[in-house]
CSV table of C-alpha atoms in Angstrom, one decimal:
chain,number,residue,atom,x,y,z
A,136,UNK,CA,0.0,0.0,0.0
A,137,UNK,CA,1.8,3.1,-1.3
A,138,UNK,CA,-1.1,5.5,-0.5
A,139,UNK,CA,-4.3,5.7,1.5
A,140,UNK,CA,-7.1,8.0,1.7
A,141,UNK,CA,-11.1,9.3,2.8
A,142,UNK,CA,-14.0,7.8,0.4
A,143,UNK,CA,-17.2,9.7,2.1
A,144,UNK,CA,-20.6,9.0,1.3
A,145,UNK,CA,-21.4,12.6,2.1
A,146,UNK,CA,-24.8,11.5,3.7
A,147,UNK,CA,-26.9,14.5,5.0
A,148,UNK,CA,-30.2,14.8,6.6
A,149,UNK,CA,-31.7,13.7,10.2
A,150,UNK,CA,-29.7,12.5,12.4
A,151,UNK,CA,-32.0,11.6,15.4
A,152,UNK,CA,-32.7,13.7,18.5
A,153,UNK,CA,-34.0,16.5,16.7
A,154,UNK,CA,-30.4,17.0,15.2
A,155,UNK,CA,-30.0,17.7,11.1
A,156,UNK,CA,-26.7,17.8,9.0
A,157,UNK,CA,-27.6,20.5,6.2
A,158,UNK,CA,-26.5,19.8,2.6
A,159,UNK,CA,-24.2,23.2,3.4
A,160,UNK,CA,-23.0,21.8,6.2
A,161,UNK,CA,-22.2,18.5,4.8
A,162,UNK,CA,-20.2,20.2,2.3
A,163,UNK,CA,-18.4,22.5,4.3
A,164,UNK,CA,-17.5,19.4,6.9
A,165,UNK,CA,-15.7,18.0,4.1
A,166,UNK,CA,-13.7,20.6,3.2
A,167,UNK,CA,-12.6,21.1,6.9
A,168,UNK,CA,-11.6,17.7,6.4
A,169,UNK,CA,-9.9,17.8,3.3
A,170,UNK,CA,-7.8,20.3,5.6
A,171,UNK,CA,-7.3,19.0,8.1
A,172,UNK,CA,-6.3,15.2,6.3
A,173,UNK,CA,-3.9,17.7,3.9
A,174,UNK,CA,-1.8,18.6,6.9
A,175,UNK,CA,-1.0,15.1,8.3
A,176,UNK,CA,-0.2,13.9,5.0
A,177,UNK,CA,-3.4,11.6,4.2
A,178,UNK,CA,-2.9,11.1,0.0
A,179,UNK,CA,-6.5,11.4,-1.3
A,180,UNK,CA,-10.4,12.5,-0.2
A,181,UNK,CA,-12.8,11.0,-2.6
A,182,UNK,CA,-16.3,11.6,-2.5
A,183,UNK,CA,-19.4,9.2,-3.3
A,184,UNK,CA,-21.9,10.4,-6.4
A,185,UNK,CA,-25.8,9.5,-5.9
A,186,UNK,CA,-28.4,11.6,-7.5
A,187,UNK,CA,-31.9,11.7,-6.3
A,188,UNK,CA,-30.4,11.1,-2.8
A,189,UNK,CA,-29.4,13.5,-0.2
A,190,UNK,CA,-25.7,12.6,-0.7
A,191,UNK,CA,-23.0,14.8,-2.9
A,192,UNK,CA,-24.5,14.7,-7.2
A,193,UNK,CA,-22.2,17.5,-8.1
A,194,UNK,CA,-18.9,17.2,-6.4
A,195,UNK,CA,-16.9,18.9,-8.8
A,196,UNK,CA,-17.8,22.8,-7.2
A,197,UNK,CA,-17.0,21.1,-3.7
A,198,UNK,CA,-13.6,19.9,-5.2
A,199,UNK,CA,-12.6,22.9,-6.3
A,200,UNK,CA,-13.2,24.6,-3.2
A,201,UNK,CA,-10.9,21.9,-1.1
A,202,UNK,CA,-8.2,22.5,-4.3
A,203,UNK,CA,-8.2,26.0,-3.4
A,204,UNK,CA,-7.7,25.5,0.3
A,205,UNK,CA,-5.1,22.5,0.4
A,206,UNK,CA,-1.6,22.0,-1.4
A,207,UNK,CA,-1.0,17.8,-1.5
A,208,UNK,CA,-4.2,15.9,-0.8
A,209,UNK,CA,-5.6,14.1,-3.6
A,210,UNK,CA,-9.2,15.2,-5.0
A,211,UNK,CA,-11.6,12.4,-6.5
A,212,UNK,CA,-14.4,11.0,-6.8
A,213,UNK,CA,-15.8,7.1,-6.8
A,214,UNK,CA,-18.0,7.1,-8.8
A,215,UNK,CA,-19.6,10.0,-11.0
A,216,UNK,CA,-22.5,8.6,-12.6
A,217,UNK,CA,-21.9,8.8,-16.3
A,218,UNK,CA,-25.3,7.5,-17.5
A,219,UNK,CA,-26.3,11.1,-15.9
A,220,UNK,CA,-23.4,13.0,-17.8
A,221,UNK,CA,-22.9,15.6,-20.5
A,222,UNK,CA,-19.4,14.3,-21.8
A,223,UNK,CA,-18.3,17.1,-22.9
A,224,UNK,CA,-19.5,19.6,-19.9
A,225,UNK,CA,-17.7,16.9,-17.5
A,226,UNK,CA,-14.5,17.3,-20.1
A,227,UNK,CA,-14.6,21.0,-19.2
A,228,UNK,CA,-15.4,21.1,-15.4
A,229,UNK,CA,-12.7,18.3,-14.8
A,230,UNK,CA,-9.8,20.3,-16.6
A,231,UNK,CA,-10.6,23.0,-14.9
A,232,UNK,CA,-10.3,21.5,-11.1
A,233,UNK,CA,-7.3,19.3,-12.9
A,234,UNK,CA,-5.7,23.1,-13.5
A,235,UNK,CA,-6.9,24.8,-10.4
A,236,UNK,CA,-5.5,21.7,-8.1
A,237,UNK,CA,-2.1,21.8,-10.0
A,238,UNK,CA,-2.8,18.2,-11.5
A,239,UNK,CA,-4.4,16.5,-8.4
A,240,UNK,CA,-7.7,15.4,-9.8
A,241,UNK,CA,-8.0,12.0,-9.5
A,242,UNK,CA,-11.6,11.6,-11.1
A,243,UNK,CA,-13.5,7.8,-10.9
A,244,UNK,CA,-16.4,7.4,-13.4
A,245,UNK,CA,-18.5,4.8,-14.4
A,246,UNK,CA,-21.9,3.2,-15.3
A,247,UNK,CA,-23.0,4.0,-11.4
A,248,UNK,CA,-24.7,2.1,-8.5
A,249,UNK,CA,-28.0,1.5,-8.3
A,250,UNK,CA,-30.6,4.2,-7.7
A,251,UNK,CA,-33.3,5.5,-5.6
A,252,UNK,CA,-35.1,6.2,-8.3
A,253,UNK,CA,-36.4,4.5,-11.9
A,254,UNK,CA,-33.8,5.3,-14.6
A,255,UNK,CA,-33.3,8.4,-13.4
A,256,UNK,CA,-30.6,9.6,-16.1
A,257,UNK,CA,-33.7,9.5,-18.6
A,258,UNK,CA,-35.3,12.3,-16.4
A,259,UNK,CA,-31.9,13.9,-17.0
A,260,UNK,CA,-32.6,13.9,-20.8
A,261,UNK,CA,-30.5,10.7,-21.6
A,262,UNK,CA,-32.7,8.3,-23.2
A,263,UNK,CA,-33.0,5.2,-25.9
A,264,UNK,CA,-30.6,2.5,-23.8
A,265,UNK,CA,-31.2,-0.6,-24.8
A,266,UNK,CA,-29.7,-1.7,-21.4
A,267,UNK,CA,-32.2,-1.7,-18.0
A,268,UNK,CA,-29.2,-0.3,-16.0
A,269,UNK,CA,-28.4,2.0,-18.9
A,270,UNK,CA,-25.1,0.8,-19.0
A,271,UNK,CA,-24.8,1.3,-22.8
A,272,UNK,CA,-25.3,5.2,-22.2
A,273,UNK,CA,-22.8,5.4,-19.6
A,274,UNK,CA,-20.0,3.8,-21.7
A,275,UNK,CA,-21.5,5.9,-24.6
A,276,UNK,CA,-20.5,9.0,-22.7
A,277,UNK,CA,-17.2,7.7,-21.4
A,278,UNK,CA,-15.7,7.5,-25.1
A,279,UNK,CA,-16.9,10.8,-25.5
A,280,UNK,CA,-15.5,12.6,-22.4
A,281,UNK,CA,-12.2,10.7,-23.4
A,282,UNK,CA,-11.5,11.9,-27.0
A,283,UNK,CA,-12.5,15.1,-25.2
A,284,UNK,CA,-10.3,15.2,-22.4
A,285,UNK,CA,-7.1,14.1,-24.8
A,286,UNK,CA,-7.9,17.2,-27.0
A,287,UNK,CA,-9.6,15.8,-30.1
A,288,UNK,CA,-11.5,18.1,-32.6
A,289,UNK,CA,-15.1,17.6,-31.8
A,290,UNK,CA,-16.6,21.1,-33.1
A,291,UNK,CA,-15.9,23.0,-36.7
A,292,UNK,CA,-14.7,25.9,-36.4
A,293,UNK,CA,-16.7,29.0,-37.7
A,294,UNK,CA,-14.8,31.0,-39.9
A,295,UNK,CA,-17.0,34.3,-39.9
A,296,UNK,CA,-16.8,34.1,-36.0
A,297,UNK,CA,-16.6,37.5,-34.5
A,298,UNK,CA,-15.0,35.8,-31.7
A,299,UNK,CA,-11.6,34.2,-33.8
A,300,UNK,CA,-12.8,32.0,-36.2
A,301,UNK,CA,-10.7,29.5,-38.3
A,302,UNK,CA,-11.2,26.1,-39.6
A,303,UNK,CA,-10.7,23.0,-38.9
A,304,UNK,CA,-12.1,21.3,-35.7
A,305,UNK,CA,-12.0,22.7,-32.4
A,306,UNK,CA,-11.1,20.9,-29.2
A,307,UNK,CA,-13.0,21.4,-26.1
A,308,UNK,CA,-11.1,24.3,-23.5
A,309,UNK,CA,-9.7,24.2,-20.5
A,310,UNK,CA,-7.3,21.7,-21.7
A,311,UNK,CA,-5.4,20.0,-18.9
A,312,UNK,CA,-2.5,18.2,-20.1
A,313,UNK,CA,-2.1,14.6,-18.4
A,314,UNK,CA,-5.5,14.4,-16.8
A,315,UNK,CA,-5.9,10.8,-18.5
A,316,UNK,CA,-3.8,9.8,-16.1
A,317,UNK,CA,-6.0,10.3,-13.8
A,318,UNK,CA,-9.0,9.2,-14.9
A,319,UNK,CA,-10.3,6.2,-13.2
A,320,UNK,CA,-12.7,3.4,-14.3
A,321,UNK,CA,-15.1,1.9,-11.3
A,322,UNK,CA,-15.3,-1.7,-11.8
A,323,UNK,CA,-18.0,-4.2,-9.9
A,324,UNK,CA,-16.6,-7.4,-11.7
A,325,UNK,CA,-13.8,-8.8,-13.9
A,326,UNK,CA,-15.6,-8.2,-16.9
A,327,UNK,CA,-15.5,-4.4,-16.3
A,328,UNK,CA,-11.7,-4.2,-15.1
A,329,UNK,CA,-10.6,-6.2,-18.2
A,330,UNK,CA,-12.8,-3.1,-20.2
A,331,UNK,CA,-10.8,-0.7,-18.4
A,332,UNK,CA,-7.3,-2.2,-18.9
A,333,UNK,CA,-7.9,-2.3,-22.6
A,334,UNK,CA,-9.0,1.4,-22.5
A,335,UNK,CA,-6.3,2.4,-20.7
A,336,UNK,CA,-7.5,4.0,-17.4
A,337,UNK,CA,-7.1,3.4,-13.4
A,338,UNK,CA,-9.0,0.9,-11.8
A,339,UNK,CA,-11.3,1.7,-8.6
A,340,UNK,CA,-12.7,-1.3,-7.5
A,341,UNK,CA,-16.0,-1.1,-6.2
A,342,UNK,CA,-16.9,-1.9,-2.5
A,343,UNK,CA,-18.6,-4.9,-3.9
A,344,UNK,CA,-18.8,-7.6,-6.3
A,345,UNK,CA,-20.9,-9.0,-8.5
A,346,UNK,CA,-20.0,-12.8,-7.8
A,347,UNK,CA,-20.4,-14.9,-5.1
A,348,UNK,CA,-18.7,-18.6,-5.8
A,349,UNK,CA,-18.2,-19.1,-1.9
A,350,UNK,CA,-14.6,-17.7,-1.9
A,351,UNK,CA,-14.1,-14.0,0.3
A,352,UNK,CA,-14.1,-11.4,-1.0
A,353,UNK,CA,-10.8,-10.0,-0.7
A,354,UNK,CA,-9.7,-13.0,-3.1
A,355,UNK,CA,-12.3,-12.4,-5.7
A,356,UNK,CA,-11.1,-8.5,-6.0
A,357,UNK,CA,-7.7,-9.4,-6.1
A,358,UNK,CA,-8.1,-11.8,-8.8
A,359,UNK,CA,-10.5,-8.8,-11.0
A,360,UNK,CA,-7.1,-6.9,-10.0
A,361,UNK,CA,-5.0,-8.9,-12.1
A,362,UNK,CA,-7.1,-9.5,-14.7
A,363,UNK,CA,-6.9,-5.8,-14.9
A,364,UNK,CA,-3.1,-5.6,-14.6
A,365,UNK,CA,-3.0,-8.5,-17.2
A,366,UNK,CA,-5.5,-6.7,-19.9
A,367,UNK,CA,-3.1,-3.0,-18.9
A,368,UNK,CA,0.0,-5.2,-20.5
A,369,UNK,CA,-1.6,-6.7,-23.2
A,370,UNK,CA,-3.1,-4.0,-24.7
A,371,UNK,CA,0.1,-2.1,-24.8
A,372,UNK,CA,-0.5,0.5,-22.6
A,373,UNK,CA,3.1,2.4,-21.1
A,374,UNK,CA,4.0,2.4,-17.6
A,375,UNK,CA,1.8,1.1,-14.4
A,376,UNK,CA,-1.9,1.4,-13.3
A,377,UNK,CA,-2.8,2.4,-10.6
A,378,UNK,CA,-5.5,0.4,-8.4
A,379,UNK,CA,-7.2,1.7,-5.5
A,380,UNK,CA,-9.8,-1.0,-3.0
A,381,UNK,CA,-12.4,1.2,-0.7
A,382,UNK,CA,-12.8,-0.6,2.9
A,383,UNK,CA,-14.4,0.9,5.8
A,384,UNK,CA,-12.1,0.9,8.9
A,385,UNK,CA,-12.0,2.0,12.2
A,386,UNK,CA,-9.0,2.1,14.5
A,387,UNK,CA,-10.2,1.8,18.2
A,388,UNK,CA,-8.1,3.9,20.2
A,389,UNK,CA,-10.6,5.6,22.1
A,390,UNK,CA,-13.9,5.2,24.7
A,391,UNK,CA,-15.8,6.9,22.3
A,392,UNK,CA,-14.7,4.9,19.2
A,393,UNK,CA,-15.2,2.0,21.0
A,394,UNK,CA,-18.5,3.0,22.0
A,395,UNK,CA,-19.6,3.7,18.3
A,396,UNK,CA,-17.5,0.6,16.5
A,397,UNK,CA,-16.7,-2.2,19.3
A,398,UNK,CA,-18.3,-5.0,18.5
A,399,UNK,CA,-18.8,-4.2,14.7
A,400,UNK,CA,-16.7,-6.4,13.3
A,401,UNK,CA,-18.2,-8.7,10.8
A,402,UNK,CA,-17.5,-10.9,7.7
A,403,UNK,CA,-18.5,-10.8,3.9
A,404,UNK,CA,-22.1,-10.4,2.9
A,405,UNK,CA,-23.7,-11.9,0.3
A,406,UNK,CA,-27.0,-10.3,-1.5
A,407,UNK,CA,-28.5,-9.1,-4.3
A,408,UNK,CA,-27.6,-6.0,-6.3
A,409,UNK,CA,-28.9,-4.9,-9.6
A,410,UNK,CA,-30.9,-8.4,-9.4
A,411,UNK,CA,-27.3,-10.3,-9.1
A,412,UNK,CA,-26.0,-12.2,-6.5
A,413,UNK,CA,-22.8,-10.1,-5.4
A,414,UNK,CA,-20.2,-10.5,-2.3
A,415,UNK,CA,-20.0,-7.4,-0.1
A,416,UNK,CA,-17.0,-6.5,1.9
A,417,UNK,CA,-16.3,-6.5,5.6
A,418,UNK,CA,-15.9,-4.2,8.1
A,419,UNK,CA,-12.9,-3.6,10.4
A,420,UNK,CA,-13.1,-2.2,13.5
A,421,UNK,CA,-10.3,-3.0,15.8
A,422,UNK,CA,-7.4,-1.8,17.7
A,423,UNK,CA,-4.4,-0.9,15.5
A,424,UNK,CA,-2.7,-3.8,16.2
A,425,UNK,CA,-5.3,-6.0,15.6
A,426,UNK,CA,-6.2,-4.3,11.9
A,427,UNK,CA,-2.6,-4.5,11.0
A,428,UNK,CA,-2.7,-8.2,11.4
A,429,UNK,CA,-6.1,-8.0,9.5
A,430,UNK,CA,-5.1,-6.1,6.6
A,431,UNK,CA,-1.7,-7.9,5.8
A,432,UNK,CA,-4.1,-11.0,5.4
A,433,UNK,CA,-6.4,-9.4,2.7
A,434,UNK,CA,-5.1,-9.8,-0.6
A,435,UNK,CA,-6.5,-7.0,-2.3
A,436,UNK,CA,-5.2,-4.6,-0.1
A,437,UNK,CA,-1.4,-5.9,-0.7
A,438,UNK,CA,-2.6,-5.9,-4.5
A,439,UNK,CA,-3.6,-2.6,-4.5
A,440,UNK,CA,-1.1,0.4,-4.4
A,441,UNK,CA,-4.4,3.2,-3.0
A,442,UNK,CA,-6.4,1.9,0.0
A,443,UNK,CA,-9.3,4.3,0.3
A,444,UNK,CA,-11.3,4.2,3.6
A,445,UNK,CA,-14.6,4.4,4.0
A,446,UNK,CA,-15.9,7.0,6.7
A,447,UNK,CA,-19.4,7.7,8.5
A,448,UNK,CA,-19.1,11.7,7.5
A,449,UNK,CA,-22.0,12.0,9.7
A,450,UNK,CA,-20.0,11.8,12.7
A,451,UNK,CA,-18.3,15.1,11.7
A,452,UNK,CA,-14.9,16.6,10.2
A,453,UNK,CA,-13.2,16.3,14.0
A,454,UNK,CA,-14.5,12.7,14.8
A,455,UNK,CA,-13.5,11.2,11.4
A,456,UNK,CA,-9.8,13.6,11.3
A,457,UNK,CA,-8.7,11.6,14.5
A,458,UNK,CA,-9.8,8.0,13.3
A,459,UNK,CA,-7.5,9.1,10.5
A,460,UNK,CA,-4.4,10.0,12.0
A,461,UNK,CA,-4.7,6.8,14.0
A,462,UNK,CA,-4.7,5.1,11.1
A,463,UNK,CA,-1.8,7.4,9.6
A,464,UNK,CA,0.2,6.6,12.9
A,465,UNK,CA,-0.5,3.2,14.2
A,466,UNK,CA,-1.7,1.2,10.8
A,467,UNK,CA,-0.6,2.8,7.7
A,468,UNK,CA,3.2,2.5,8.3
A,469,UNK,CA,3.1,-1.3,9.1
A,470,UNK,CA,1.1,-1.8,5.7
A,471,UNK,CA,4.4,-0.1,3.8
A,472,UNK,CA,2.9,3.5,3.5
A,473,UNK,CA,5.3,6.7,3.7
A,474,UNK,CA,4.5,10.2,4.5
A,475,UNK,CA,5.5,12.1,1.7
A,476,UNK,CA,5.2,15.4,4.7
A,477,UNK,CA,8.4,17.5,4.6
A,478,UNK,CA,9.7,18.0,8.1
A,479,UNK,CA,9.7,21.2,9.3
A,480,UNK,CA,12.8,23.6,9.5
């Protein structure tokens, strides 16, 4: 595990005892964290996409608020939604945080999870899949906001434009050189990570997968991992992939963490997603010592080179900066992770 970072739901609404988290206040919570995690040397804060659902749907205005108030941190998402996507309007608005950031966009796409709603991208305007999850549309737009983002022509230029003109085909602007690299494909089984090895972008691997063949999970990811890695090399791609695995854990190093957590350890879950049988990751909640022992033992996380961490951002900024630095102090460095922090003078 090279790097490790925050993947937050960004749930908002009632939380019991006539409390409320605000959209505005989820929002600005994360950005406290992004701060906060930016300082101590955390690698990345990705954020969860879910339209219809009082979670984050536009996260690119709240990344480029945190790229404005960090200098390190890593800013992504897993996953935007692309069946809900303008290609070329996500081309634009992800240069732009790409430029803003200094290159630290590290944007996951894909077809999406399942909804609260019934095709919902249709009610976005997106129609005529041919696919009941609308897969088709999302892959649709993903070869589009590609050729965009690598600066092809997509537009013919007017040459009576008052505003330059020319001929020829016009790329889509900002341009942000290198942002490929960054782009990262979110993949719920082999078949999907193979896709995204051929195509030539990152792998996220989702928090679940669709199989269930009685072996645990962390096997079954590992195993779409090097399917990935293989496809990658065969298809002639240049240098290395990067892979990232999302888990939710919980160092216990206080009353109040154990109060919340102890006790919530449990194994893999099998259910039914998208009308498949899929496998479901566990949780870890333990002491350090005993998630260090844990997490050596799970393949994919030794696979992977980006462990993201799942956090309940309902607890707040402050609650979820100190489970954090546990893990940055007590976990992390046992799993081969190095703070790339520059001492002070």
């Amino acid at each position: 595990m090279q790097r490790f970072g925050t993947l937050s739901f960004g749930h908002y609404g009632p939380l019991g005892a006539g409390r409320e988290l605000t959209a505005a206040d989820s929002m600005k919570q994360a950005t406290e964290l992004a701060e906060g995690l930016d300082e101590i040397g955390v690698n990345g804060v990705a954020f969860r996409v879910h339209h219809f659902a009082r979670q984050q749907s536009a996260p690119l205005p709240l990344m480029a608020a945190i790229a404005a108030r960090t200098r390190r941190i890593e800013i992504g998402t897993g996953v935007i939604n692309m069946r809900y996507e303008n290609p070329l309007y996500l081309a634009e608005e992800a240069a732009a945080v790409d430029l803003l950031s200094n290159g630290r966009l590290a944007l996951g796409v894909s077809r999406g999870s399942p909804e609260t709603v019934v095709r919902g991208y249709e009610a976005f305007g997106y129609t005529g899949s041919t696919d009941p999850r609308g897969a088709d549309i999302a892959r649709e737009h993903f070869d589009l906001f590609l050729r965009a983002i690598d600066g092809e022509g997509l537009a013919e230029r007017d040459p009576h434009s008052p505003f330059g003109g020319g001929h020829g085909l016009q790329r889509i602007e900002p341009h942000s050189p290198g942002l490929r690299s960054r782009v990262w494909w979110g993949a719920g089984n082999r078949d999907s990570a193979e896709w995204a090895g051929r195509v030539g972008v990152n792998l996220m691997s989702s928090t679940l997968l669709t199989s269930a063949d009685g072996r645990p999970f962390d096997v079954l990811q590992a195993e779409q991992i090097e399917a990935f890695r293989t496809a990658w090399r065969e298809a002639g791609h240049p240098g290395e992939p990067r892979v990232s695995v999302s888990r939710s854990i919980i160092p216990i190093t206080t009353a109040e963490e154990d109060l919340y957590f102890g006790g919530r350890q449990d194994g893999d879950q099998i259910g039914v997603i998208d009308g498949i049988r899929s496998t479901f990751g566990k949780t870890y909640a333990a002491t350090p010592d005993v998630l260090v022992e844990q997490l050596l033992a799970d393949e994919a996380v030794r696979s992977a080179d980006t462990l993201m961490i799942t956090i309940p951002s309902q607890l707040g900024a402050e609650f979820n900066l100190r489970i954090m630095k546990s893990f940055a102090d007590y976990v992390a460095p046992a799993l081969g992770w190095q703070s790339t922090l520059t001492p002070a003078a």
